Tab-separated table of C-alpha atoms in Angstrom:
chain	number	residue	atom	x	y	z
A	13	UNK	CA	35.911	-3.843	70.710
A	14	UNK	CA	32.619	-3.617	72.860
A	15	UNK	CA	30.541	-2.941	69.346
A	16	UNK	CA	28.581	-5.757	68.040
A	17	UNK	CA	31.481	-6.364	65.065
A	18	UNK	CA	34.534	-5.435	66.597
A	19	UNK	CA	34.450	-9.395	68.209
A	20	UNK	CA	32.883	-11.252	65.301
A	21	UNK	CA	35.796	-9.596	63.022
A	22	UNK	CA	38.274	-10.886	65.521
A	23	UNK	CA	36.408	-14.453	65.874
A	24	UNK	CA	36.900	-14.361	61.839
A	25	UNK	CA	40.418	-13.495	61.805
A	26	UNK	CA	41.180	-15.984	64.738
A	27	UNK	CA	39.648	-19.064	63.022
A	28	UNK	CA	41.003	-17.944	59.465
A	29	UNK	CA	44.787	-18.159	61.882
A	30	UNK	CA	44.324	-21.395	62.535
A	31	UNK	CA	42.729	-22.478	59.190
A	32	UNK	CA	46.054	-20.995	57.556
A	33	UNK	CA	48.796	-22.317	59.826
A	34	UNK	CA	46.895	-25.694	60.134
A	35	UNK	CA	47.273	-26.297	56.255
A	36	UNK	CA	50.724	-25.046	56.080
A	37	UNK	CA	51.494	-27.975	58.368
A	38	UNK	CA	49.465	-30.223	57.270
A	39	UNK	CA	52.360	-33.020	55.953
A	40	UNK	CA	53.629	-32.938	58.812
A	41	UNK	CA	53.947	-36.173	61.031
A	42	UNK	CA	55.471	-37.089	63.898
A	43	UNK	CA	56.316	-41.051	64.584
A	44	UNK	CA	54.644	-41.293	67.355
A	45	UNK	CA	51.147	-41.298	65.354
A	46	UNK	CA	52.032	-44.531	63.629
A	47	UNK	CA	52.137	-46.176	66.577
A	48	UNK	CA	48.406	-45.436	67.439
A	49	UNK	CA	47.641	-46.674	64.054
A	50	UNK	CA	49.511	-49.827	64.199
A	51	UNK	CA	47.328	-50.691	67.478
A	52	UNK	CA	44.208	-49.511	65.522
A	53	UNK	CA	44.958	-52.163	62.903
A	54	UNK	CA	45.908	-55.110	65.003
A	55	UNK	CA	43.086	-54.333	67.245
A	56	UNK	CA	40.811	-54.188	64.144
A	57	UNK	CA	42.380	-57.363	62.671
A	58	UNK	CA	41.444	-59.331	65.940
A	59	UNK	CA	45.208	-58.843	67.571
A	60	UNK	CA	43.917	-57.343	70.495
A	61	UNK	CA	45.067	-53.876	71.697
A	62	UNK	CA	48.415	-54.935	71.100
A	63	UNK	CA	51.841	-53.488	69.157
A	64	UNK	CA	53.302	-57.185	68.306
A	65	UNK	CA	50.930	-59.526	68.423
A	66	UNK	CA	51.661	-62.076	71.252
A	67	UNK	CA	53.063	-59.321	73.277
A	68	UNK	CA	50.149	-57.625	76.170
A	69	UNK	CA	51.661	-53.886	75.837
A	70	UNK	CA	49.971	-50.501	76.736
A	71	UNK	CA	53.030	-48.476	74.159
A	72	UNK	CA	49.597	-45.532	73.715
A	73	UNK	CA	48.580	-42.542	76.228
A	74	UNK	CA	45.649	-41.937	73.574
A	75	UNK	CA	41.917	-44.241	73.833
A	76	UNK	CA	39.626	-42.159	72.826
A	77	UNK	CA	41.755	-40.932	69.614
A	78	UNK	CA	43.090	-44.564	69.691
A	79	UNK	CA	39.474	-46.257	69.417
A	80	UNK	CA	38.067	-43.540	66.570
A	81	UNK	CA	41.006	-44.651	64.590
A	82	UNK	CA	39.998	-48.527	65.054
A	83	UNK	CA	36.005	-47.562	63.579
A	84	UNK	CA	37.479	-45.895	61.166
A	85	UNK	CA	40.197	-49.223	59.872
A	86	UNK	CA	37.742	-50.720	58.084
A	87	UNK	CA	36.714	-47.960	56.003
A	88	UNK	CA	39.330	-46.252	55.201
A	89	UNK	CA	41.593	-49.126	55.368
A	90	UNK	CA	44.541	-47.516	53.271
A	91	UNK	CA	47.879	-46.068	55.866
A	92	UNK	CA	47.538	-43.053	53.427
A	93	UNK	CA	43.658	-42.115	54.164
A	94	UNK	CA	44.048	-43.011	58.005
A	95	UNK	CA	47.037	-40.402	58.300
A	96	UNK	CA	44.631	-37.921	56.260
A	97	UNK	CA	42.087	-39.239	58.885
A	98	UNK	CA	44.316	-39.146	62.015
A	99	UNK	CA	44.946	-34.962	60.245
A	100	UNK	CA	41.677	-34.268	60.286
A	101	UNK	CA	39.529	-34.855	63.778
A	102	UNK	CA	42.373	-33.516	65.012
A	103	UNK	CA	42.253	-30.642	62.703
A	104	UNK	CA	38.820	-30.223	63.371
A	105	UNK	CA	38.651	-30.852	67.266
A	106	UNK	CA	41.156	-27.458	67.766
A	107	UNK	CA	38.161	-25.473	65.595
A	108	UNK	CA	35.696	-26.787	67.191
A	109	UNK	CA	37.773	-25.633	70.690
A	110	UNK	CA	38.360	-22.274	69.219
A	111	UNK	CA	34.279	-22.083	67.859
A	112	UNK	CA	33.783	-23.001	72.080
A	113	UNK	CA	35.729	-21.165	73.683
A	114	UNK	CA	34.157	-17.967	71.542
A	115	UNK	CA	31.299	-18.959	72.676
A	116	UNK	CA	32.406	-19.422	76.500
A	117	UNK	CA	34.010	-16.480	77.077
A	118	UNK	CA	30.324	-14.821	75.620
A	119	UNK	CA	29.258	-15.946	78.254
A	120	UNK	CA	31.684	-14.300	80.214
A	121	UNK	CA	29.803	-11.895	83.167
A	122	UNK	CA	33.064	-9.510	83.946
A	123	UNK	CA	34.658	-10.481	81.445
A	124	UNK	CA	31.983	-10.661	77.905
A	125	UNK	CA	32.470	-7.340	76.329
A	126	UNK	CA	36.026	-8.776	75.181
A	127	UNK	CA	35.289	-11.949	73.521
A	128	UNK	CA	36.106	-11.664	70.366
A	129	UNK	CA	40.267	-11.634	71.957
A	130	UNK	CA	39.400	-15.774	72.636
A	131	UNK	CA	39.499	-16.672	69.372
A	132	UNK	CA	42.326	-14.787	68.543
A	133	UNK	CA	44.259	-15.522	70.255
A	134	UNK	CA	44.211	-18.403	70.064
A	135	UNK	CA	44.677	-18.547	66.465
A	136	UNK	CA	47.384	-16.631	66.939
A	137	UNK	CA	49.019	-19.311	69.290
A	138	UNK	CA	49.742	-21.046	65.506
A	139	UNK	CA	50.154	-23.569	67.897
A	140	UNK	CA	48.189	-25.894	68.537
A	141	UNK	CA	46.909	-25.182	64.644
A	142	UNK	CA	50.305	-27.165	64.533
A	143	UNK	CA	49.388	-30.235	66.233
A	144	UNK	CA	46.034	-29.999	65.876
A	145	UNK	CA	47.092	-30.622	62.518
A	146	UNK	CA	49.922	-33.419	63.313
A	147	UNK	CA	47.428	-36.479	63.724
A	148	UNK	CA	48.230	-36.561	67.183
A	149	UNK	CA	45.592	-36.345	70.429
A	150	UNK	CA	45.908	-33.107	70.929
A	151	UNK	CA	43.649	-31.540	68.757
A	152	UNK	CA	41.135	-33.973	70.321
A	153	UNK	CA	42.457	-33.436	73.328
A	154	UNK	CA	42.051	-29.313	73.574
A	155	UNK	CA	38.629	-29.979	71.851
A	156	UNK	CA	37.492	-32.714	75.699
A	157	UNK	CA	39.536	-29.813	77.612
A	158	UNK	CA	37.312	-26.735	76.795
A	159	UNK	CA	34.048	-28.513	76.682
A	160	UNK	CA	34.848	-29.837	80.249
A	161	UNK	CA	36.086	-27.316	81.823
A	162	UNK	CA	33.540	-24.276	79.555
A	163	UNK	CA	30.811	-26.880	80.789
A	164	UNK	CA	32.445	-26.875	84.742
A	165	UNK	CA	31.538	-23.460	84.784
A	166	UNK	CA	28.925	-22.614	83.166
A	167	UNK	CA	27.242	-24.554	85.743
A	168	UNK	CA	29.516	-23.203	88.890
A	169	UNK	CA	27.593	-19.929	87.115
A	170	UNK	CA	24.057	-20.805	86.090
A	171	UNK	CA	23.825	-22.692	89.357
A	172	UNK	CA	22.526	-25.518	87.495
A	173	UNK	CA	23.564	-28.957	89.860
A	174	UNK	CA	22.567	-31.478	87.284
A	175	UNK	CA	25.387	-29.711	84.157
A	176	UNK	CA	28.070	-29.547	86.644
A	177	UNK	CA	26.806	-33.263	86.903
A	178	UNK	CA	27.116	-34.319	83.422
A	179	UNK	CA	29.919	-32.055	83.689
A	180	UNK	CA	32.006	-34.418	84.910
A	181	UNK	CA	31.898	-37.097	82.220
A	182	UNK	CA	33.437	-35.000	79.717
A	183	UNK	CA	36.104	-34.652	82.100
A	184	UNK	CA	35.924	-38.124	82.488
A	185	UNK	CA	37.296	-38.426	78.618
A	186	UNK	CA	39.689	-35.893	79.049
A	187	UNK	CA	41.423	-38.259	81.526
A	188	UNK	CA	41.104	-40.872	78.434
A	189	UNK	CA	42.346	-38.567	75.995
A	190	UNK	CA	46.123	-37.927	77.464
A	191	UNK	CA	47.299	-39.792	80.612
A	192	UNK	CA	47.486	-36.285	82.300
A	193	UNK	CA	44.624	-35.394	81.200
A	194	UNK	CA	43.495	-36.545	85.088
A	195	UNK	CA	44.861	-33.284	86.491
A	196	UNK	CA	42.037	-31.085	85.296
A	197	UNK	CA	39.531	-32.769	87.323
A	198	UNK	CA	41.699	-32.478	90.330
A	199	UNK	CA	41.878	-28.769	88.860
A	200	UNK	CA	38.759	-28.412	88.908
A	201	UNK	CA	37.924	-29.948	92.573
A	202	UNK	CA	40.189	-27.872	93.972
A	203	UNK	CA	39.147	-24.215	92.850
A	204	UNK	CA	35.242	-25.498	93.728
A	205	UNK	CA	37.409	-25.734	97.383
A	206	UNK	CA	38.483	-23.053	97.156
A	207	UNK	CA	34.710	-21.778	96.448
A	208	UNK	CA	32.497	-23.116	99.133
A	209	UNK	CA	35.800	-22.273	101.734
A	210	UNK	CA	35.970	-18.826	100.854
A	211	UNK	CA	31.919	-18.747	100.553
A	212	UNK	CA	31.054	-20.036	103.454
A	213	UNK	CA	29.003	-23.068	101.601
A	214	UNK	CA	29.555	-27.136	101.853
A	215	UNK	CA	29.477	-29.405	99.093
A	216	UNK	CA	26.028	-30.387	97.563
A	217	UNK	CA	25.177	-33.719	95.855
A	218	UNK	CA	25.956	-32.637	93.158
A	219	UNK	CA	29.601	-32.409	94.102
A	220	UNK	CA	28.988	-35.470	94.218
A	221	UNK	CA	27.543	-37.134	91.611
A	222	UNK	CA	30.275	-35.019	89.194
A	223	UNK	CA	32.961	-36.102	90.894
A	224	UNK	CA	30.870	-39.852	90.993
A	225	UNK	CA	30.416	-39.884	87.092
A	226	UNK	CA	34.410	-37.679	86.220
A	227	UNK	CA	35.646	-40.872	88.012
A	228	UNK	CA	33.151	-43.677	86.072
A	229	UNK	CA	34.877	-44.322	82.587
A	230	UNK	CA	38.465	-43.075	83.928
A	231	UNK	CA	37.498	-46.497	86.962
A	232	UNK	CA	36.121	-48.489	84.344
A	233	UNK	CA	38.924	-47.979	81.804
A	234	UNK	CA	41.538	-48.254	85.215
A	235	UNK	CA	40.192	-51.596	85.454
A	236	UNK	CA	39.748	-52.813	82.642
A	237	UNK	CA	44.296	-51.802	81.619
A	238	UNK	CA	44.309	-54.610	84.658
A	239	UNK	CA	42.190	-57.410	82.954
A	240	UNK	CA	44.162	-57.227	80.067
A	241	UNK	CA	48.011	-55.505	81.004
A	242	UNK	CA	48.173	-56.894	84.296
A	243	UNK	CA	48.993	-53.127	85.032
A	244	UNK	CA	47.475	-49.592	86.867
A	245	UNK	CA	49.239	-47.267	84.704
A	246	UNK	CA	49.707	-47.416	81.034
A	247	UNK	CA	54.326	-48.823	79.838
A	248	UNK	CA	54.005	-44.935	78.219
A	249	UNK	CA	54.024	-43.670	81.838
A	250	UNK	CA	56.738	-45.997	82.910
A	251	UNK	CA	59.369	-45.100	79.807
A	252	UNK	CA	58.747	-41.437	80.875
A	253	UNK	CA	58.487	-41.534	83.945
A	254	UNK	CA	62.359	-41.570	86.911
A	255	UNK	CA	65.126	-39.617	86.360
A	256	UNK	CA	64.583	-37.608	89.574
A	257	UNK	CA	65.120	-33.981	89.773
A	258	UNK	CA	67.119	-33.661	86.459
A	259	UNK	CA	63.590	-34.532	85.012
A	260	UNK	CA	62.013	-31.823	87.180
A	261	UNK	CA	64.852	-29.224	86.227
A	262	UNK	CA	65.007	-30.394	82.600
A	263	UNK	CA	61.304	-29.760	82.959
A	264	UNK	CA	61.525	-27.018	84.299
A	265	UNK	CA	63.690	-25.110	81.860
A	266	UNK	CA	60.965	-26.205	79.261
A	267	UNK	CA	58.193	-24.602	81.205
A	268	UNK	CA	60.639	-21.218	81.378
A	269	UNK	CA	60.797	-21.525	77.087
A	270	UNK	CA	57.385	-22.128	77.127
A	271	UNK	CA	56.112	-18.502	78.663
A	272	UNK	CA	57.516	-16.989	74.978
A	273	UNK	CA	55.079	-18.825	72.934
A	274	UNK	CA	52.569	-19.625	75.656
A	275	UNK	CA	51.392	-15.721	74.977
A	276	UNK	CA	51.891	-14.964	71.803
A	277	UNK	CA	55.588	-14.139	71.877
A	278	UNK	CA	55.445	-11.466	74.595
A	279	UNK	CA	56.380	-13.080	78.296
A	280	UNK	CA	56.210	-9.588	79.121
A	281	UNK	CA	51.896	-9.970	79.492
A	282	UNK	CA	52.691	-12.127	81.950
A	283	UNK	CA	51.701	-10.071	84.701
A	284	UNK	CA	48.374	-9.339	83.250
A	285	UNK	CA	46.992	-12.122	83.819
A	286	UNK	CA	48.475	-11.797	87.669
A	287	UNK	CA	45.732	-8.621	88.186
A	288	UNK	CA	42.689	-10.983	87.740
A	289	UNK	CA	44.466	-13.107	91.171
A	290	UNK	CA	43.095	-9.793	93.118
A	291	UNK	CA	41.172	-9.577	95.010
A	292	UNK	CA	40.716	-12.906	96.014
A	293	UNK	CA	37.308	-12.098	97.478
A	294	UNK	CA	35.794	-10.656	93.877
A	295	UNK	CA	36.978	-13.512	91.874
A	296	UNK	CA	34.716	-14.921	89.368
A	297	UNK	CA	34.827	-19.171	89.549
A	298	UNK	CA	35.492	-18.889	85.644
A	299	UNK	CA	38.835	-17.308	86.988
A	300	UNK	CA	39.523	-19.797	89.887
A	301	UNK	CA	38.762	-22.707	87.930
A	302	UNK	CA	40.902	-21.574	84.842
A	303	UNK	CA	43.799	-20.449	87.006
A	304	UNK	CA	43.501	-24.366	88.502
A	305	UNK	CA	44.084	-25.775	84.530
A	306	UNK	CA	46.576	-23.299	83.930
A	307	UNK	CA	48.518	-24.528	87.564
A	308	UNK	CA	47.851	-27.947	86.739
A	309	UNK	CA	49.533	-28.299	83.593
A	310	UNK	CA	52.761	-26.099	84.874
A	311	UNK	CA	52.999	-28.384	87.363
A	312	UNK	CA	52.463	-31.734	84.423
A	313	UNK	CA	55.060	-30.351	82.370
A	314	UNK	CA	57.212	-29.884	85.392
A	315	UNK	CA	57.340	-32.954	87.070
A	316	UNK	CA	56.687	-34.583	83.578
A	317	UNK	CA	60.137	-33.729	82.882
A	318	UNK	CA	58.438	-30.928	78.648
A	319	UNK	CA	58.788	-32.324	75.787
A	320	UNK	CA	61.505	-33.538	73.135
A	321	UNK	CA	58.992	-32.668	70.047
A	322	UNK	CA	59.151	-29.380	68.403
A	323	UNK	CA	55.955	-27.019	68.575
A	324	UNK	CA	55.807	-26.740	72.069
A	325	UNK	CA	53.414	-29.630	72.191
A	326	UNK	CA	53.387	-29.144	76.431
A	327	UNK	CA	52.123	-26.473	76.415
A	328	UNK	CA	49.350	-26.062	73.903
A	329	UNK	CA	46.327	-26.548	76.672
A	330	UNK	CA	47.925	-23.571	78.478
A	331	UNK	CA	47.967	-21.468	75.581
A	332	UNK	CA	43.938	-22.506	75.059
A	333	UNK	CA	43.670	-21.936	78.738
A	334	UNK	CA	45.439	-17.673	78.832
A	335	UNK	CA	42.918	-17.549	75.555
A	336	UNK	CA	39.777	-18.535	77.846
A	337	UNK	CA	41.269	-15.570	80.882
A	338	UNK	CA	41.861	-13.445	78.125
A	339	UNK	CA	38.277	-11.772	78.699
A	340	UNK	CA	38.412	-11.185	81.748
A	341	UNK	CA	41.600	-10.522	82.553
A	342	UNK	CA	40.863	-7.580	79.663
A	343	UNK	CA	37.913	-6.148	81.102
A	344	UNK	CA	40.260	-6.130	84.543
A	345	UNK	CA	43.372	-4.237	83.257
A	346	UNK	CA	40.142	-1.841	81.997
A	347	UNK	CA	38.658	-1.110	85.231
A	348	UNK	CA	41.623	-0.904	86.920
A	349	UNK	CA	42.883	1.746	84.917
A	350	UNK	CA	39.702	3.820	85.158
A	351	UNK	CA	39.699	3.249	89.250
A	352	UNK	CA	43.519	4.750	88.711
A	353	UNK	CA	41.768	8.024	86.780
A	354	UNK	CA	44.608	7.141	83.801
A	355	UNK	CA	43.587	9.119	80.713
A	356	UNK	CA	41.769	8.056	77.978
A	357	UNK	CA	44.752	4.648	77.209
A	358	UNK	CA	43.150	4.061	74.120
A	359	UNK	CA	43.527	7.464	71.804
A	360	UNK	CA	45.848	8.821	69.525
A	361	UNK	CA	49.193	8.454	70.451
A	362	UNK	CA	48.827	5.840	72.830
A	363	UNK	CA	47.355	3.116	70.304
A	364	UNK	CA	49.183	3.770	68.351
A	365	UNK	CA	52.442	2.823	70.806
A	366	UNK	CA	50.962	-0.119	71.877
A	367	UNK	CA	51.053	-1.494	68.304
A	368	UNK	CA	53.992	-0.404	68.177
A	369	UNK	CA	54.881	-2.822	70.670
A	370	UNK	CA	52.515	-5.655	69.859
A	371	UNK	CA	52.652	-6.400	66.591
A	372	UNK	CA	56.348	-6.767	65.916
A	373	UNK	CA	55.552	-9.242	68.940
A	374	UNK	CA	52.691	-10.861	67.080
A	375	UNK	CA	54.206	-11.078	63.611
A	376	UNK	CA	57.617	-12.201	64.951
A	377	UNK	CA	56.080	-15.136	66.803
A	378	UNK	CA	53.828	-16.173	63.686
A	379	UNK	CA	57.327	-16.534	62.454
A	380	UNK	CA	58.597	-19.074	64.834
A	381	UNK	CA	55.278	-20.587	64.726
A	382	UNK	CA	56.266	-21.948	60.744
A	383	UNK	CA	59.215	-21.937	61.710
A	384	UNK	CA	58.731	-25.530	63.671
A	385	UNK	CA	59.170	-27.804	61.034
A	386	UNK	CA	60.437	-27.814	57.211
A	387	UNK	CA	57.870	-29.706	55.331
A	388	UNK	CA	56.518	-28.642	52.056
A	389	UNK	CA	53.733	-26.203	53.196
A	390	UNK	CA	50.371	-26.947	52.571
A	391	UNK	CA	48.733	-30.747	51.623
A	392	UNK	CA	51.335	-32.068	48.384
A	393	UNK	CA	49.913	-35.788	48.696
A	394	UNK	CA	48.421	-38.488	50.210
A	395	UNK	CA	53.076	-40.120	49.272
A	396	UNK	CA	54.588	-36.460	51.308
A	397	UNK	CA	51.614	-36.006	53.642
A	398	UNK	CA	52.096	-39.833	55.504
A	399	UNK	CA	55.781	-39.323	56.002
A	400	UNK	CA	58.065	-38.220	58.688
A	401	UNK	CA	60.623	-37.263	56.211
A	402	UNK	CA	61.772	-39.288	52.749
A	403	UNK	CA	64.657	-41.873	54.718
A	404	UNK	CA	61.828	-43.629	56.033
A	405	UNK	CA	60.046	-43.971	53.475
A	406	UNK	CA	62.761	-45.353	51.419
A	407	UNK	CA	64.300	-47.615	55.041
A	408	UNK	CA	60.518	-48.691	54.124
A	409	UNK	CA	61.115	-49.837	51.027
A	410	UNK	CA	64.150	-51.072	51.140
A	411	UNK	CA	62.741	-53.601	54.257
A	412	UNK	CA	60.540	-54.528	52.537
A	413	UNK	CA	62.822	-55.470	49.674
A	414	UNK	CA	64.367	-58.144	51.884
A	415	UNK	CA	61.132	-60.089	52.072
A	416	UNK	CA	61.825	-60.536	56.097
A	417	UNK	CA	58.655	-62.128	56.651
A	418	UNK	CA	58.690	-62.367	60.139
A	419	UNK	CA	62.218	-61.430	61.162
A	420	UNK	CA	62.006	-58.951	63.634
A	421	UNK	CA	63.680	-55.346	63.733
A	422	UNK	CA	64.954	-52.878	66.598
A	423	UNK	CA	64.394	-49.376	66.666
A	424	UNK	CA	64.332	-46.018	68.115
A	425	UNK	CA	61.894	-44.292	66.846
A	426	UNK	CA	58.571	-47.120	66.100
A	427	UNK	CA	56.223	-45.240	64.592
A	428	UNK	CA	56.348	-45.611	60.790
A	429	UNK	CA	58.662	-47.966	59.698
A	430	UNK	CA	57.368	-50.726	61.590
A	431	UNK	CA	53.567	-49.822	60.970
A	432	UNK	CA	53.987	-49.964	56.940
A	433	UNK	CA	56.729	-53.052	57.250
A	434	UNK	CA	54.492	-55.295	59.925
A	435	UNK	CA	57.764	-56.608	61.197
A	436	UNK	CA	57.144	-57.610	65.131
A	437	UNK	CA	59.607	-54.428	66.982
A	438	UNK	CA	61.961	-54.385	69.447
A	439	UNK	CA	61.609	-50.128	70.070
A	440	UNK	CA	64.053	-49.218	72.123
A	441	UNK	CA	62.818	-46.060	73.574
A	442	UNK	CA	60.746	-48.619	75.495
A	443	UNK	CA	57.244	-46.312	75.120
A	444	UNK	CA	55.679	-50.274	73.696
A	445	UNK	CA	58.642	-52.700	74.917
A	446	UNK	CA	57.219	-52.810	78.499
A	447	UNK	CA	61.296	-54.326	79.848
A	448	UNK	CA	63.075	-51.659	78.712
A	449	UNK	CA	59.897	-49.154	79.898
A	450	UNK	CA	61.343	-50.631	83.499
A	451	UNK	CA	64.841	-49.815	82.728
A	452	UNK	CA	66.622	-47.199	85.477
A	453	UNK	CA	67.407	-43.459	83.417
A	454	UNK	CA	65.649	-40.411	82.474
A	455	UNK	CA	63.119	-40.578	79.231
A	456	UNK	CA	65.333	-41.709	75.860
A	457	UNK	CA	68.701	-41.851	78.530
A	458	UNK	CA	67.225	-46.316	79.329
A	459	UNK	CA	69.793	-48.186	77.885
A	460	UNK	CA	69.846	-52.187	77.754
A	461	UNK	CA	72.382	-53.641	75.010
A	462	UNK	CA	72.691	-56.865	75.955
A	463	UNK	CA	69.053	-57.370	76.383
A	464	UNK	CA	68.266	-56.032	72.837
A	465	UNK	CA	70.961	-57.905	71.404
A	466	UNK	CA	70.077	-60.846	73.415
A	467	UNK	CA	66.436	-61.106	71.454
A	468	UNK	CA	68.848	-61.298	68.077
A	469	UNK	CA	67.298	-58.720	66.601
A	470	UNK	CA	68.245	-59.446	62.243
A	471	UNK	CA	67.544	-55.766	61.571
A	472	UNK	CA	68.864	-53.460	63.599
A	473	UNK	CA	68.119	-49.563	62.997
A	474	UNK	CA	70.537	-47.086	65.086
A	475	UNK	CA	68.945	-42.706	64.027
A	476	UNK	CA	70.811	-39.965	64.319
A	477	UNK	CA	73.714	-41.446	63.427
A	478	UNK	CA	77.460	-39.016	62.685
A	479	UNK	CA	80.507	-39.122	61.916
A	480	UNK	CA	83.021	-38.494	65.556
A	481	UNK	CA	86.117	-37.734	66.105
A	482	UNK	CA	85.979	-40.819	67.174
A	483	UNK	CA	84.084	-42.572	64.895
A	484	UNK	CA	80.418	-43.542	64.266
A	485	UNK	CA	77.874	-42.256	66.591
A	486	UNK	CA	74.265	-41.561	66.846
A	487	UNK	CA	72.378	-38.661	69.075
A	488	UNK	CA	70.831	-41.219	70.751
A	489	UNK	CA	71.532	-43.106	74.249
A	490	UNK	CA	70.905	-46.646	72.737
A	491	UNK	CA	72.139	-46.140	69.623
A	492	UNK	CA	76.146	-45.290	71.277
A	493	UNK	CA	75.207	-48.205	73.428
A	494	UNK	CA	74.622	-50.587	70.997
A	495	UNK	CA	77.558	-49.509	68.570
A	496	UNK	CA	79.840	-49.190	71.876
A	497	UNK	CA	78.953	-52.513	72.256
A	498	UNK	CA	81.105	-55.975	71.434
A	499	UNK	CA	78.108	-57.999	70.420
A	500	UNK	CA	76.895	-55.560	67.616
A	501	UNK	CA	80.081	-55.856	66.423
A	502	UNK	CA	80.743	-58.674	66.073
A	503	UNK	CA	77.040	-59.294	64.878
A	504	UNK	CA	75.708	-56.800	62.179
A	505	UNK	CA	76.588	-55.386	59.444
A	506	UNK	CA	75.818	-52.335	57.914
A	507	UNK	CA	73.330	-53.160	55.603
A	508	UNK	CA	71.734	-49.743	54.016
A	509	UNK	CA	71.815	-46.416	55.152
A	510	UNK	CA	69.771	-42.991	54.471
A	511	UNK	CA	70.756	-39.376	55.415
A	512	UNK	CA	71.498	-40.046	59.504
A	513	UNK	CA	69.384	-43.735	59.416
A	514	UNK	CA	71.472	-46.612	60.015
A	515	UNK	CA	70.472	-50.802	58.590
A	516	UNK	CA	72.046	-53.088	60.499
A	517	UNK	CA	71.481	-56.616	58.937
A	518	UNK	CA	72.839	-59.764	61.678
A	519	UNK	CA	75.777	-61.736	59.803
């Protein structure tokens, strides 16, 4: 590990693993990316940052990616090319995060001999590559996360106050890449406060400038949001908030379930990362900042209730942070073993025993990553890559054949189908609907069938439909509430079906 060639070899292996997993999942495109593309299309068309023209609702949660896709809109024009562009941005950003993470680890004052672990484990994690290639904002979020944390850490390690102040801008951009990005600014400030208290020092002017520059882009965006949408928080916040203790319980279960994937398939590795917690007086600024960021992401997962998508999306930032921590942990572990006069644990049968324990866990982890999506492996063409599933494409073709014009559509997954049909749409999940987002309940359990039916959409799509002993039902709460509503039963007829998608039309 300590030889010059070994870390470089680990870097190449990690990058190769990342690219292999990313290419494997290129054809996986979550429905949510088309919500962002619909906003980008409306902005480029001069209709404003809206989902439905005339309705000012902030139903996106990724202003940085939205700005990039809006800028590309006139150049690429077609949905297929824009989908590919979103995937390309995420894939390249994720690869840059891996390379920058390796560069940061190489300058670790404690763990630099083990810097190759950072890119290797990033590649082995699998899920960062899965989400980077999906077309969503995760890859870009990871890049800004590594830049912000890395810039702040290096500023603290080198004592360059100007760098520390300018790192604030990176935290500001990070907060605009995902709504929860602001928690990393809080984590950095908390880590700095702990360091100052431990060392008996006081904040300096660079601390104030750092905070000011971090809040500048974030505050500017908040002011614009309030002026444009009339709210301080995005509509997605209201759509996902609520549920109380039930939401927290969901988040706790999600966090526990993510321990294995976050630690490369082996949750038994978790105690190793506690090795850097003590002794407190010897904890480096790097470790403290990273551990604070890790705690912040864990807290967000619990409070936010976790995520319903496959691939442990909300655990991906934690995976990147763990990769950055790994070199220091390895060095601390080696020091502890040497201090306790343990025999040469890397020699002979011990090395074989470690390989027999770790390698199967890593192989099982990569297999689990591969099972995340059943989409075709590799790039099979724009048509395959731009659709979440074939039934969505067929529903789009059918709707376009009905010449619906400006008739309204109501649906749960309000991404691909509304994006390609251009129909004004009621988002039954509430992400882009101001009323449904504020209905009591948690996330997808927020329902108000009377409101949806009162707007008299011409088409209603029930997703996740299935037959039960008592009749037709749906995997989604909005679908069940509509199917059971007397007005829906009397005013709508089943007009088209594609697998579990049922398209109803007003009589």
